[in-house]
Amino acid sequence: MKKLMTAAVAAMVLAAPAFAGGHAAWKSVGDESLIAFGSVKKDVVGEVHTFSEVAGTVSDSGDVAITIHLGSVETNIDIRNERMIEHVFKGMDAVAELNGSVDMDDVSELAVGATTVTDFEGTLSLAGVTSDIETELFVARLSEDRVLVTTSDIIMLSTADIGVNAGVDKLMELAKLPGITRVSPATVRMVFEK
């Protein structure tokens, strides 16, 4: 789950380059931005989960700051949402933060309707653990002041790398499960506007 958060944050950061061309910071559009991640329990049951509250900005110089509100996790099972918030994310107010920078030249000349793929490098801070993030983002310019950014590929996140193994262990114990995958596929869809 935390891996999914990392992927979502990475995608948001990669989307930032498409906002080049102005002096004002680009800001994410909340109701059009979403991070999704998957998990597999009992080796055969795959499920999709989301974080609906993601906010971010990209400065004119390419500095990216993204916040994922972990309490917005939606697993489609209320008790599982509660357990993830308490045991994996450590509270409703918990956040993951992604910081980095992008080369604004990659997309500054992107015409309306055009697309590009750009690289992102940064760090993800979650539950007191900081992890390096590298990924590719697909950027589409929707209008002069709106950009869609998604992950170019699926991002695979390790619960060990982001420091949430103990929380996943507790979920397994509470749900009496023989196993929950420790690597999660994640995707990100972000819309930014200025």
XYZ file of C-alpha atoms in Angstrom:
194
model
C 0.000 0.000 0.000
C 2.759 2.345 0.856
C 4.409 1.309 -2.357
C 1.366 2.520 -4.176
C 1.653 5.845 -2.465
C 5.221 6.110 -3.598
C 4.222 5.390 -7.176
C 1.466 7.931 -7.080
C 3.742 10.578 -5.743
C 6.337 9.768 -8.369
C 3.780 10.111 -11.116
C 2.673 13.474 -9.824
C 6.208 14.674 -9.766
C 6.826 13.539 -13.306
C 3.754 15.337 -14.484
C 5.154 18.583 -13.205
C 7.346 19.365 -16.223
C 4.296 19.903 -18.394
C 3.509 22.988 -16.426
C 6.463 24.916 -17.746
C 6.008 28.172 -19.545
C 4.724 30.490 -16.817
C 5.948 32.116 -13.661
C 3.053 30.916 -11.524
C 3.220 27.561 -9.798
C 1.171 24.732 -11.214
C -1.274 23.165 -8.754
C -2.953 19.764 -8.848
C -6.714 19.511 -9.414
C -7.981 17.454 -6.485
C -11.086 15.831 -7.936
C -9.247 14.850 -11.134
C -6.136 13.406 -9.495
C -5.873 9.873 -8.154
C -3.293 7.329 -7.087
C -4.129 3.622 -7.420
C -2.262 0.581 -6.160
C -2.841 -3.147 -6.113
C -2.381 -5.937 -3.616
C -2.676 -9.720 -3.670
C -3.811 -11.744 -0.671
C -3.855 -15.541 -0.289
C -1.676 -15.672 -3.438
C -4.714 -15.493 -5.764
C -7.013 -12.591 -4.745
C -6.017 -9.337 -6.435
C -7.552 -6.008 -5.339
C -7.279 -2.353 -6.378
C -7.055 0.484 -3.806
C -6.815 4.269 -4.161
C -5.779 7.493 -2.451
C -8.212 10.229 -3.371
C -6.604 13.170 -1.562
C -3.417 14.109 -3.352
C -2.124 17.671 -3.627
C 0.926 19.061 -5.321
C 2.674 22.033 -6.855
C 5.397 22.540 -9.426
C 7.338 25.781 -9.433
C 8.475 27.722 -12.480
C 12.000 26.397 -11.896
C 10.832 22.747 -11.698
C 10.749 22.171 -7.937
C 8.077 19.579 -7.144
C 6.252 19.108 -3.814
C 3.504 16.484 -3.548
C 1.491 15.427 -0.484
C -0.591 12.241 -0.264
C -3.129 12.157 2.559
C -2.914 8.546 3.683
C -6.205 8.744 5.559
C -7.936 9.001 2.155
C -7.142 5.361 1.338
C -10.120 3.510 -0.167
C -9.980 -0.292 -0.265
C -13.756 -0.763 -0.707
C -13.965 -2.453 2.713
C -14.535 -0.073 5.655
C -12.790 -2.171 8.315
C -9.769 -2.627 6.057
C -9.599 1.144 5.469
C -9.585 1.653 9.253
C -6.918 -0.993 9.818
C -4.658 0.366 7.116
C -4.934 3.885 8.491
C -4.218 2.738 12.055
C -1.580 0.042 11.554
C 0.127 0.815 8.248
C -0.151 4.605 7.986
C -0.262 5.363 11.736
C -3.250 7.714 11.815
C -5.836 9.690 9.853
C -3.550 12.726 9.665
C -0.589 10.806 8.242
C 0.878 12.026 4.968
C 3.493 10.907 2.502
C 5.597 13.628 0.923
C 7.346 13.537 -2.423
C 9.956 16.154 -3.234
C 12.201 16.501 -6.212
C 12.787 18.444 -9.362
C 12.090 18.116 -13.052
C 13.698 19.549 -16.153
C 11.088 22.043 -17.300
C 12.715 22.205 -20.737
C 11.365 18.702 -21.456
C 7.819 20.016 -21.801
C 7.980 23.799 -21.924
C 7.348 23.847 -25.667
C 4.673 21.116 -25.591
C 1.762 22.217 -27.787
C -1.866 21.747 -26.775
C -2.812 18.165 -27.651
C 0.819 16.985 -27.757
C 2.394 14.403 -25.420
C 5.832 13.536 -24.150
C 7.583 11.227 -21.680
C 9.926 12.706 -19.082
C 12.125 11.415 -16.256
C 11.686 12.189 -12.589
C 14.064 11.779 -9.648
C 13.283 12.644 -6.050
C 12.614 11.331 -2.563
C 9.516 9.942 -0.905
C 9.095 10.370 2.855
C 6.649 8.013 4.520
C 6.318 6.883 8.122
C 9.752 8.269 8.978
C 11.477 6.494 6.080
C 12.909 8.312 3.055
C 13.275 6.436 -0.234
C 14.761 7.473 -3.567
C 12.263 7.544 -6.433
C 13.015 7.327 -10.148
C 10.363 6.881 -12.836
C 9.045 8.027 -16.196
C 5.909 10.104 -16.609
C 3.600 10.487 -19.595
C 2.548 14.123 -19.990
C -0.306 15.414 -22.179
C -1.024 19.123 -22.549
C -4.809 19.487 -22.352
C -4.858 23.269 -22.790
C -2.543 26.214 -22.240
C -3.186 26.016 -18.499
C -3.958 22.297 -17.894
C -1.729 19.214 -18.052
C -2.486 15.517 -17.531
C 0.320 13.439 -16.024
C 0.232 9.674 -15.624
C 2.772 6.968 -14.975
C 4.329 5.808 -18.221
C 4.516 2.240 -16.903
C 3.390 0.433 -13.779
C 5.531 1.308 -10.766
C 6.414 -1.612 -8.507
C 6.846 -0.613 -4.839
C 8.348 -2.648 -2.016
C 6.846 -2.429 1.465
C 10.343 -2.999 2.902
C 11.760 -0.028 0.986
C 9.096 2.330 2.275
C 9.154 0.992 5.838
C 5.666 -0.503 6.230
C 6.365 -4.228 6.597
C 5.305 -4.274 10.248
C 1.963 -2.711 9.365
C 1.351 -5.294 6.647
C 2.218 -8.034 9.165
C -0.462 -6.632 11.498
C -3.052 -6.592 8.681
C -2.316 -10.257 7.981
C -2.725 -11.088 11.667
C -6.013 -9.218 12.062
C -7.527 -10.651 8.870
C -6.094 -14.129 9.547
C -4.467 -14.217 6.114
C -1.624 -16.528 5.091
C -0.031 -13.768 3.067
C -0.202 -10.301 1.510
C 2.195 -9.397 -1.274
C 5.141 -7.227 -0.301
C 5.429 -5.627 -3.740
C 2.555 -3.563 -5.122
C 1.894 -2.234 -8.619
C 0.927 1.447 -8.610
C -0.322 3.990 -11.118
C -0.844 7.735 -10.925
C -3.241 10.083 -12.722
C -2.758 13.778 -11.997
C -4.164 16.920 -13.571
C -2.305 20.178 -12.966
C -3.407 23.686 -13.791
C -2.120 27.206 -13.343
